[in-house]
Short mmCIF file of C-alpha atoms in Angstrom, two decimals:
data_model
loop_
_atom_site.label_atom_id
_atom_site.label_comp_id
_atom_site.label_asym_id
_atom_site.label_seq_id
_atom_site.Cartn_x
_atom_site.Cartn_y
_atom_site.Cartn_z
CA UNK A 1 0.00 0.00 0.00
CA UNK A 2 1.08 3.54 -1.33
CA UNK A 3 0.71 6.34 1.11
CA UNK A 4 -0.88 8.59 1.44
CA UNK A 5 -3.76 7.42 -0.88
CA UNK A 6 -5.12 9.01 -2.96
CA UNK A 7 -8.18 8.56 -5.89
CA UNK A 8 -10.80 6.71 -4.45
CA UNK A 9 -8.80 4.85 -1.86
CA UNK A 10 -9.02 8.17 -0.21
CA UNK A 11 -12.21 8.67 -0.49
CA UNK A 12 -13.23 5.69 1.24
CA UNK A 13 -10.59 6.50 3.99
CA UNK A 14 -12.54 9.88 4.38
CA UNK A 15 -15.90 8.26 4.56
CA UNK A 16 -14.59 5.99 7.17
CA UNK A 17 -12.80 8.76 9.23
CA UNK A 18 -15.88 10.95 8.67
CA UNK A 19 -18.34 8.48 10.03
CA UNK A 20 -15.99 8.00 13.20
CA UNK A 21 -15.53 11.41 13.72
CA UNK A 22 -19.27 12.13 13.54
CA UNK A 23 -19.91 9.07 15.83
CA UNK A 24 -17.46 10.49 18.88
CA UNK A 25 -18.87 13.83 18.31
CA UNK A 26 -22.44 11.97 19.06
CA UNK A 27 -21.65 9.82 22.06
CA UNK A 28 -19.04 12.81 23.58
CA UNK A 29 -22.57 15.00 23.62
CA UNK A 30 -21.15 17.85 22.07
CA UNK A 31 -23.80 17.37 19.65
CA UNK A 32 -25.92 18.75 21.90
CA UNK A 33 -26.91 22.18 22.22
CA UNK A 34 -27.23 22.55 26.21
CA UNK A 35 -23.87 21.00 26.51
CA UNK A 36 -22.03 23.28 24.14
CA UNK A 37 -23.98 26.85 25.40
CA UNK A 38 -23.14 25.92 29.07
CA UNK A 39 -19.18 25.25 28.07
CA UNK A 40 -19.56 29.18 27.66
CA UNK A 41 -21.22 29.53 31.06
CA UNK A 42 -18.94 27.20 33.11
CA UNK A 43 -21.87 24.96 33.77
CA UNK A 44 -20.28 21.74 31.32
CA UNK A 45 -16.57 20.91 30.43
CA UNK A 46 -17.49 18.20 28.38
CA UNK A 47 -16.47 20.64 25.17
CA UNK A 48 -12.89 21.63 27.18
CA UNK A 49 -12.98 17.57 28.27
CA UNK A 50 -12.89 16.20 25.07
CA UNK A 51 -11.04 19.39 22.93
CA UNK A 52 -8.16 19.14 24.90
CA UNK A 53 -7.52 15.48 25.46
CA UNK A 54 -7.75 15.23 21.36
CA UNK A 55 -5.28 17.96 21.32
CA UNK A 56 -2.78 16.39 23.44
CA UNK A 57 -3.42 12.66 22.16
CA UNK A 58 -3.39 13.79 18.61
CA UNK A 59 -0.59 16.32 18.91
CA UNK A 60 1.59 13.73 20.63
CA UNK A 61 1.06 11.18 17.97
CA UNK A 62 1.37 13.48 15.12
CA UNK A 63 4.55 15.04 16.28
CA UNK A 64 6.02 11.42 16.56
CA UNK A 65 4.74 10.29 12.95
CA UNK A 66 6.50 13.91 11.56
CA UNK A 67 9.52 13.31 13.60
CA UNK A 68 9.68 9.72 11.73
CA UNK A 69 9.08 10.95 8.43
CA UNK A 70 5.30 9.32 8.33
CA UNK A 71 3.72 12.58 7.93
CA UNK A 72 3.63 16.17 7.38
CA UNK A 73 2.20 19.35 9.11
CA UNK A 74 -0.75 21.37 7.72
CA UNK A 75 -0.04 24.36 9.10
CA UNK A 76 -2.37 27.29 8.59
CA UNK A 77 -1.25 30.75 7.93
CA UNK A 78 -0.72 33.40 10.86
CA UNK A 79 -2.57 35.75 9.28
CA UNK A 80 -3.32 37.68 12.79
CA UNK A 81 -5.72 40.21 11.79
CA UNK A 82 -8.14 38.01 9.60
CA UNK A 83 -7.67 35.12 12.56
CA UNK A 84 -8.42 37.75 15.49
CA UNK A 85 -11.58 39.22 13.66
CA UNK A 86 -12.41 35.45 12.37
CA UNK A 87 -12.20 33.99 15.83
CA UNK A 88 -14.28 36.60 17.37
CA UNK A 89 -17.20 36.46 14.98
CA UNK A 90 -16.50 32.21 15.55
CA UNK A 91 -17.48 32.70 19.39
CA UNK A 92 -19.91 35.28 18.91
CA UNK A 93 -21.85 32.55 16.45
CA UNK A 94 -21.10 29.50 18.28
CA UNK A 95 -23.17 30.55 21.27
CA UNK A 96 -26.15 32.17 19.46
CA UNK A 97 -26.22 28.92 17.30
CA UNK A 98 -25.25 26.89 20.19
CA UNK A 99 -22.76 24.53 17.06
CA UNK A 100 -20.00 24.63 15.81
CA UNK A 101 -20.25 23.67 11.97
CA UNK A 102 -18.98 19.64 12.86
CA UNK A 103 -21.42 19.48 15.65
CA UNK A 104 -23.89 21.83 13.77
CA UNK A 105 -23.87 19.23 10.91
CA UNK A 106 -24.04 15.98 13.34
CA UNK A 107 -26.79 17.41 15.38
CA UNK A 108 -29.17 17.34 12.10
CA UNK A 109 -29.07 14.04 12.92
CA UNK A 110 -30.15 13.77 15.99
CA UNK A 111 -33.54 15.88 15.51
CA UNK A 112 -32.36 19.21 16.23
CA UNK A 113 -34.58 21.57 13.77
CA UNK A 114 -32.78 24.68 15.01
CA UNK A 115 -29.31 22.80 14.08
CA UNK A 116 -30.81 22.46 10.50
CA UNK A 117 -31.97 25.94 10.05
CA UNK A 118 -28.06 27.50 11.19
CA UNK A 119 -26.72 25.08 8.80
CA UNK A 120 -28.43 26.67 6.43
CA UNK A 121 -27.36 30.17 8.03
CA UNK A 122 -23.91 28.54 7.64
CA UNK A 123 -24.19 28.01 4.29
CA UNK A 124 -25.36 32.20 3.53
CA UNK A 125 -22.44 32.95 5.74
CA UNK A 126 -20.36 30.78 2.99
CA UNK A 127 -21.89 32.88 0.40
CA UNK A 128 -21.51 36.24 2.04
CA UNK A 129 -17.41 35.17 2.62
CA UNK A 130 -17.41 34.33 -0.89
CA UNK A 131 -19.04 37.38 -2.31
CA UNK A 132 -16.31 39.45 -0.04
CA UNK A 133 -13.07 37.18 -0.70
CA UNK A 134 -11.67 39.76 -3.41
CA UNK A 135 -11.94 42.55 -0.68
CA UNK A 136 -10.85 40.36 2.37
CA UNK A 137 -7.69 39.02 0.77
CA UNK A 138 -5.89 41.95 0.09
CA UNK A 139 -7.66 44.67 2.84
CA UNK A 140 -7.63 42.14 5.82
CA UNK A 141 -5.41 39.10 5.12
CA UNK A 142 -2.58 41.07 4.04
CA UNK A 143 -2.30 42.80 7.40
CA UNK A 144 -0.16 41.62 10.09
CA UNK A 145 0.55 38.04 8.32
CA UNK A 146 3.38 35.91 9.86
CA UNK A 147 3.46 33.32 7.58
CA UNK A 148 2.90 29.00 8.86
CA UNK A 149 4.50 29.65 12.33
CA UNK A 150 4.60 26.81 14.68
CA UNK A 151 4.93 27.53 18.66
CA UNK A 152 8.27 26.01 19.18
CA UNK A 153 9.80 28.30 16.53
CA UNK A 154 7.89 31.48 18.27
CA UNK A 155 9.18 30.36 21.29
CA UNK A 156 12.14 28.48 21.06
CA UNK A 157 10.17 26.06 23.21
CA UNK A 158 11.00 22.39 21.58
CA UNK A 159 7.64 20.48 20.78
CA UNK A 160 8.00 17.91 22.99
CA UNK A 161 8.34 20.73 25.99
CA UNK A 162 5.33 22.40 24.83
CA UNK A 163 3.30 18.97 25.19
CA UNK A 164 5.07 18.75 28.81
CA UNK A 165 3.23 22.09 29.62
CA UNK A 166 0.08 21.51 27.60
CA UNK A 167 -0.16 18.16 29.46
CA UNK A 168 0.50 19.88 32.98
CA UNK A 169 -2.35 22.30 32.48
CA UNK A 170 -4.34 19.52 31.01
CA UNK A 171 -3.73 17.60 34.55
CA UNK A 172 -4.35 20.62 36.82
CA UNK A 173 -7.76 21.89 34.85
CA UNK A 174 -8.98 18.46 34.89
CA UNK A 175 -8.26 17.75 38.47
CA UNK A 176 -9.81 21.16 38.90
CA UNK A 177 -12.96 20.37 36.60
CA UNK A 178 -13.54 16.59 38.82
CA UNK A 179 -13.20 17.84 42.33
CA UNK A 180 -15.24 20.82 41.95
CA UNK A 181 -18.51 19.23 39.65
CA UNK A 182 -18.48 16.47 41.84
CA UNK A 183 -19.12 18.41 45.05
CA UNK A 184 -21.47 20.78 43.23
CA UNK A 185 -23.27 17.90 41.80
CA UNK A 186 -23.45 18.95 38.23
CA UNK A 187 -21.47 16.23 37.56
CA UNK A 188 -24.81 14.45 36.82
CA UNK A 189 -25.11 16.06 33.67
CA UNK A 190 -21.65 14.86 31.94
CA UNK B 1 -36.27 28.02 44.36
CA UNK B 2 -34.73 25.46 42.80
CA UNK B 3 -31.72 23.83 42.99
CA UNK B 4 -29.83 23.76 39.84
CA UNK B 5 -31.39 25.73 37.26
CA UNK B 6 -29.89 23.66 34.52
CA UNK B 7 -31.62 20.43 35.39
CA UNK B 8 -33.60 19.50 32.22
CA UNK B 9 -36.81 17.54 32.94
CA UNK B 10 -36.20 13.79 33.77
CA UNK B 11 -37.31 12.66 30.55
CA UNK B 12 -35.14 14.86 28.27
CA UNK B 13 -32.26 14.44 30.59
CA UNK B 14 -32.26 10.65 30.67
CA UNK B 15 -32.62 10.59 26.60
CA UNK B 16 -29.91 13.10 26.28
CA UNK B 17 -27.43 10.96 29.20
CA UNK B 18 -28.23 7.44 27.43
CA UNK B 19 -25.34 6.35 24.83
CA UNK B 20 -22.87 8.97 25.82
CA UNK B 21 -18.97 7.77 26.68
CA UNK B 22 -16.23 8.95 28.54
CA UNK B 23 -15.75 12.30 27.16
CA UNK B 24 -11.50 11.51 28.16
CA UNK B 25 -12.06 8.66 25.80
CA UNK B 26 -13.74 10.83 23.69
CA UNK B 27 -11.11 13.51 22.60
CA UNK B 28 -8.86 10.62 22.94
CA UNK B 29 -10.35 8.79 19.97
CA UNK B 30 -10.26 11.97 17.44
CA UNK B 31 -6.99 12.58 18.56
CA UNK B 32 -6.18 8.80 17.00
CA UNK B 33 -8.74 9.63 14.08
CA UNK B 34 -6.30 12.59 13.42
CA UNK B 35 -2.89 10.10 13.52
CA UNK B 36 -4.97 8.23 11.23
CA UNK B 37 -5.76 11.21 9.19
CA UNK B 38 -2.35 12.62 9.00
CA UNK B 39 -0.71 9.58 8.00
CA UNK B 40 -2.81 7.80 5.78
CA UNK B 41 -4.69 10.54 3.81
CA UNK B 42 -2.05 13.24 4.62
CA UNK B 43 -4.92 15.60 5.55
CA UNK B 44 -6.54 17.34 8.50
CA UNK B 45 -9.70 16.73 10.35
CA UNK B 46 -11.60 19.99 9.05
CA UNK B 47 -15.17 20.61 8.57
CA UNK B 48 -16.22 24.39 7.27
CA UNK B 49 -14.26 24.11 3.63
CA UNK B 50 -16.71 22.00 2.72
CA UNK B 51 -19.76 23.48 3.74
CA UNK B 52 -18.17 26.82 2.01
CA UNK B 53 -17.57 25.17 -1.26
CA UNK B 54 -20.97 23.56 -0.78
CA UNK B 55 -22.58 27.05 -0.46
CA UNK B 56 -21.81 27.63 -4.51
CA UNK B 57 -25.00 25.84 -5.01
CA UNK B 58 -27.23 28.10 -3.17
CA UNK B 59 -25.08 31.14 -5.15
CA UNK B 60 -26.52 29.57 -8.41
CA UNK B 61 -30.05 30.90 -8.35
CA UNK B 62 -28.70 34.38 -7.20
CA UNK B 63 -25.49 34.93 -9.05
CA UNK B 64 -25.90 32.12 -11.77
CA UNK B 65 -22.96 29.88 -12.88
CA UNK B 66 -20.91 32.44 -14.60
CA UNK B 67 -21.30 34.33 -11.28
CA UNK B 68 -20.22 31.06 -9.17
CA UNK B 69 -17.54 30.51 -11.61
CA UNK B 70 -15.75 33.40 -11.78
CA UNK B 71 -16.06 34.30 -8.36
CA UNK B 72 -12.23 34.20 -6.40
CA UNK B 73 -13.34 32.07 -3.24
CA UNK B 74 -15.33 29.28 -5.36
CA UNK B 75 -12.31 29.48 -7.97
CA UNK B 76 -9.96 28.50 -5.19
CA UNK B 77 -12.27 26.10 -3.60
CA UNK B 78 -14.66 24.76 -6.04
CA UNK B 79 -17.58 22.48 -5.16
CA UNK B 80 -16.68 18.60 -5.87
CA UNK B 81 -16.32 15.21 -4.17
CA UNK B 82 -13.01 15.57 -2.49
CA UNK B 83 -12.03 14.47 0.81
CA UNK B 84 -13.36 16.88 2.69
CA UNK B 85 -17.01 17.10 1.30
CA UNK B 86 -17.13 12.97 1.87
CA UNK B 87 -15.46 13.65 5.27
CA UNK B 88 -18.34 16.14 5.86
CA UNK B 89 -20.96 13.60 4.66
CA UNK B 90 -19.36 10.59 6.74
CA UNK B 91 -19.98 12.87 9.76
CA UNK B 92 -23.24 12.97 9.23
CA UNK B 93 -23.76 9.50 9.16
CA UNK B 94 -21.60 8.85 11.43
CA UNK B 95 -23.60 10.72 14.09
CA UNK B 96 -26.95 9.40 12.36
CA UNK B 97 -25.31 5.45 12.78
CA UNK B 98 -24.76 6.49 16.71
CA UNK B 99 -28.30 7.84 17.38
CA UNK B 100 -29.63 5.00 16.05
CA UNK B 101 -27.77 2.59 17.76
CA UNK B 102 -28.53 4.46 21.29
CA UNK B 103 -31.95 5.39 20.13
CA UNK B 104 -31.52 8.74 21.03
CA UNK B 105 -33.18 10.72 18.09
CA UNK B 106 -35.61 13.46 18.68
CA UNK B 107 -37.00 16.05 17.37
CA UNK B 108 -36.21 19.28 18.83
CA UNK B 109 -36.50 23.16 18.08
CA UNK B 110 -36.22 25.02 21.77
CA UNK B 111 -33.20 23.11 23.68
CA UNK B 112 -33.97 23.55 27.52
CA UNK B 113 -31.08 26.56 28.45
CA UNK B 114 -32.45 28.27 25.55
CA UNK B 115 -35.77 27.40 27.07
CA UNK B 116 -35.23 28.26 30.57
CA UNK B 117 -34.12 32.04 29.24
CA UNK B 118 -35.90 32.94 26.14
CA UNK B 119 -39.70 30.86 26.60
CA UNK B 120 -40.61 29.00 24.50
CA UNK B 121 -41.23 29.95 21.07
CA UNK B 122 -39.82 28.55 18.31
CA UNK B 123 -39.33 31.95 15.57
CA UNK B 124 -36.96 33.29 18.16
CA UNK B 125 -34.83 30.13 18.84
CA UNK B 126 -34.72 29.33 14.71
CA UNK B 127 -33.99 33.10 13.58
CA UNK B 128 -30.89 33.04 16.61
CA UNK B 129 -29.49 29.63 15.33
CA UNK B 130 -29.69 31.41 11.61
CA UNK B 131 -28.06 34.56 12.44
CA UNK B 132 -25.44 32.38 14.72
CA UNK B 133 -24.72 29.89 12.00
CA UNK B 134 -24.41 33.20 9.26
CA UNK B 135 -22.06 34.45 11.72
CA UNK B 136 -19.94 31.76 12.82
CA UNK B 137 -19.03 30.60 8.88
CA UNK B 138 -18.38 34.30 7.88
CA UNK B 139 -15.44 33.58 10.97
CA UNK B 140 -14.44 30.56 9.88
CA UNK B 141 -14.04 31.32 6.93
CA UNK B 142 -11.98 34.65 7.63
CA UNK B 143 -10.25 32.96 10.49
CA UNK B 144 -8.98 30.04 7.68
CA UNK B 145 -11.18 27.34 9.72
CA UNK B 146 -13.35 26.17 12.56
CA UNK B 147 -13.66 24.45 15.81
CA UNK B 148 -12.26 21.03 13.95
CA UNK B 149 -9.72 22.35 11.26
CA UNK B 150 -8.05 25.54 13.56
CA UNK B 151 -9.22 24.53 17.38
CA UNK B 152 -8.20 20.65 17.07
CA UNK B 153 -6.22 20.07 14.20
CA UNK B 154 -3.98 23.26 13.90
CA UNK B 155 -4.00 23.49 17.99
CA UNK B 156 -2.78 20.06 18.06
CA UNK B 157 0.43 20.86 15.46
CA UNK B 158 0.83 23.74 17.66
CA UNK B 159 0.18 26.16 15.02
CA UNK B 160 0.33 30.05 15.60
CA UNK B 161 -3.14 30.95 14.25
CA UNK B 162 -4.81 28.27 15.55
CA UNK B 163 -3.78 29.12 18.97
CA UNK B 164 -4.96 32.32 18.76
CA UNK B 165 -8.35 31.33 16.93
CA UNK B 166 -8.60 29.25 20.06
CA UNK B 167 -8.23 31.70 22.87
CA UNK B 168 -10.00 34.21 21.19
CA UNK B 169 -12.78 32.22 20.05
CA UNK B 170 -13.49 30.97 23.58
CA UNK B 171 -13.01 34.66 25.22
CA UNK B 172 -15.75 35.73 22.47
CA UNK B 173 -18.09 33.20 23.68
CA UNK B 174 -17.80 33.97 27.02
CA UNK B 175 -18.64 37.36 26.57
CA UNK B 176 -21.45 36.61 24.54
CA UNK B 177 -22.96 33.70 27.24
CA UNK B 178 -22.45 36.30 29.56
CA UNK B 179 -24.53 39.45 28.00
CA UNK B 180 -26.97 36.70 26.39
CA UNK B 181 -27.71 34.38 29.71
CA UNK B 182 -27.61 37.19 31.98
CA UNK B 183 -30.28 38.20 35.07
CA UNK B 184 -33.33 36.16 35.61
CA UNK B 185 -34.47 33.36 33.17
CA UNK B 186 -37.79 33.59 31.99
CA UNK B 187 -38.92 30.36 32.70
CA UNK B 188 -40.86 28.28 30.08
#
């Protein structure tokens, strides 16, 4: 076997992934509204729970399949203006739609009508971006952009240090998350 | 005056507690997904792409298909079956195969926090989740990606931007919980 595939091999492979991906995102419960709004209120880490361990998990993995030559990075560019603004607007939607567009998407399938109908805002949103790209790119993209920058060479930190301190926060947050639902009681709810 | 005021009702809360794992495990198994993803396919988990190249269709009846076509975005990322529009669809079913299984599907336009703040009616809950889902692809799209492409994937190479899409994104949804769940809830 060739890798990475491509053609239809690929295809399959993303069909396959896909289908996993959607399945986790089902039985994690982010595909539910009430968990996802009350991430935002401090009243549900399940969103922090399961972000952050795939973060770690996956980052550790990938870093070891780069470091062997078994894959390469995707990095996206620093472009810290369009990010900034992007990620604002991102946070600002998420809660009034109570998805993000993964979990938007796999809610549809679990009866949500008001998942549906912002997928559909999602996909006007698409066609607003689109009818703006020209603009965007060279009034807001330009500005401020650093290029595919990785942490480590920002920092100087190596990787494997930065999944040492990741991981320590990870412990701490999580420790911090258990002991204090479980004496409020809310952890009933994760 | 009760407890907890985000205790659903006992039925919706048992339906909504059935079938779900370990959220540890959880985040753990996408983080494999993405080993898989990165070494096998040589691509990303990511989401909103898709849905943005998807949105050429609904450009058709307004702009027609010289519009779509000669439009920069769609140029750069035109509609077709590629990776990430199966990946898209296989998430669908994916959660579709895992409701069924746990018998979990139901049909639902006011979620209960929504609910417990804004009453009852339906308009108001629908037109939010449009505006929010205008809103939060217009960023994703400016920002390069979303909660799965940026906020996993790109966090987990440690990439620059996605960091920052991270923090940011989360500080902007705290502020906007705060100023939209704030005082007294309405009750239903």
């Amino acid at each position: 076997m060739k890798l990475p595939l491509s053609g239809d091999a690929a295809l399959w492979l993303a069909l396959v992934l896909g289908a996993a991906f959607g399945w986790l995102l089902h039985r994690g419960g982010v595909t539910n509204y009430n968990v996802i709004v009350n991430q935002f209120r401090f009243r549900d880490f399940t969103v922090l729970k399961v972000m952050f361990t795939a973060i770690i998990v996956g980052g550790v993995g990938v870093l070891a399949l780069t470091q062997t030559g078994h894959a390469q990075f995707h990095i996206k560019p620093a472009n810290m203006l369009g990010v900034t603004l992007g990620a604002a607007l991102f946070g600002v939607g998420m809660v009034l739609y109570g998805y993000c567009p993964g979990t938007g998407v796999a809610a549809i399938a679990t009866g949500s009508l008001h998942a549906l109908v912002g997928v559909i805002g999602m996909l006007a949103g698409a066609v607003l971006y689109a009818l703006s790209f020209a603009w965007v790119e060279t009034h807001i993209q330009k500005v401020a952009a650093l290029g595919k920058l990785r942490l480590p060479e920002v920092t100087g930190i190596p990787d494997w240090g930065w999944f040492a301190i990741l991981a320590a926060i990870a412990g701490v947050v999580f420790w911090l998350i258990e002991t204090k639902t479980r004496s409020t009681g809310a952890a009933s709810r994760q | 005056m009760p407890s907890d005021p985000n205790v659903l009702c006992q039925p919706e809360a048992e339906r909504e507690a059935r079938g779900r794992w370990n959220p540890y495990l959880v985040g753990a198994g996408i983080g494999v997904l993405s080993w898989i993803a990165f070494a096998v396919a040589n691509q990303p988990l990511g989401i909103s792409t898709a849905i943005s190249s998807a949105a050429s269709v609904c450009a058709l009846p307004v702009l027609g298909s010289d519009g779509v076509a000669t439009n920069a975005y769609w140029a750069k990322f035109p509609l077709k079956w590629d990776y990430g529009m199966v990946f898209l669809l296989g998430t669908f079913l994916g959660s579709l195969a895992s409701v069924l299984v746990s018998r979990t599907f139901q049909v639902e336009t006011v979620p209960a926090t929504w609910r417990e703040r804004f009453g009852n009616a339906p308009g108001r809950r629908l037109a939010a989740a449009f505006l929010g889902g205008v809103i939060i692809m217009y960023g994703a799209r400016l920002a390069g990606g979303c909660t799965s492409g940026h906020g996993i994937s790109g966090s987990l190479q440690l990439a620059v931007s996605s960091w920052v899409f991270f923090l940011t994104l989360f500080a902007a949804g705290l502020a906007t919980a705060a100023v939209l769940f704030r005082g007294r809830s309405q009750g239903p």
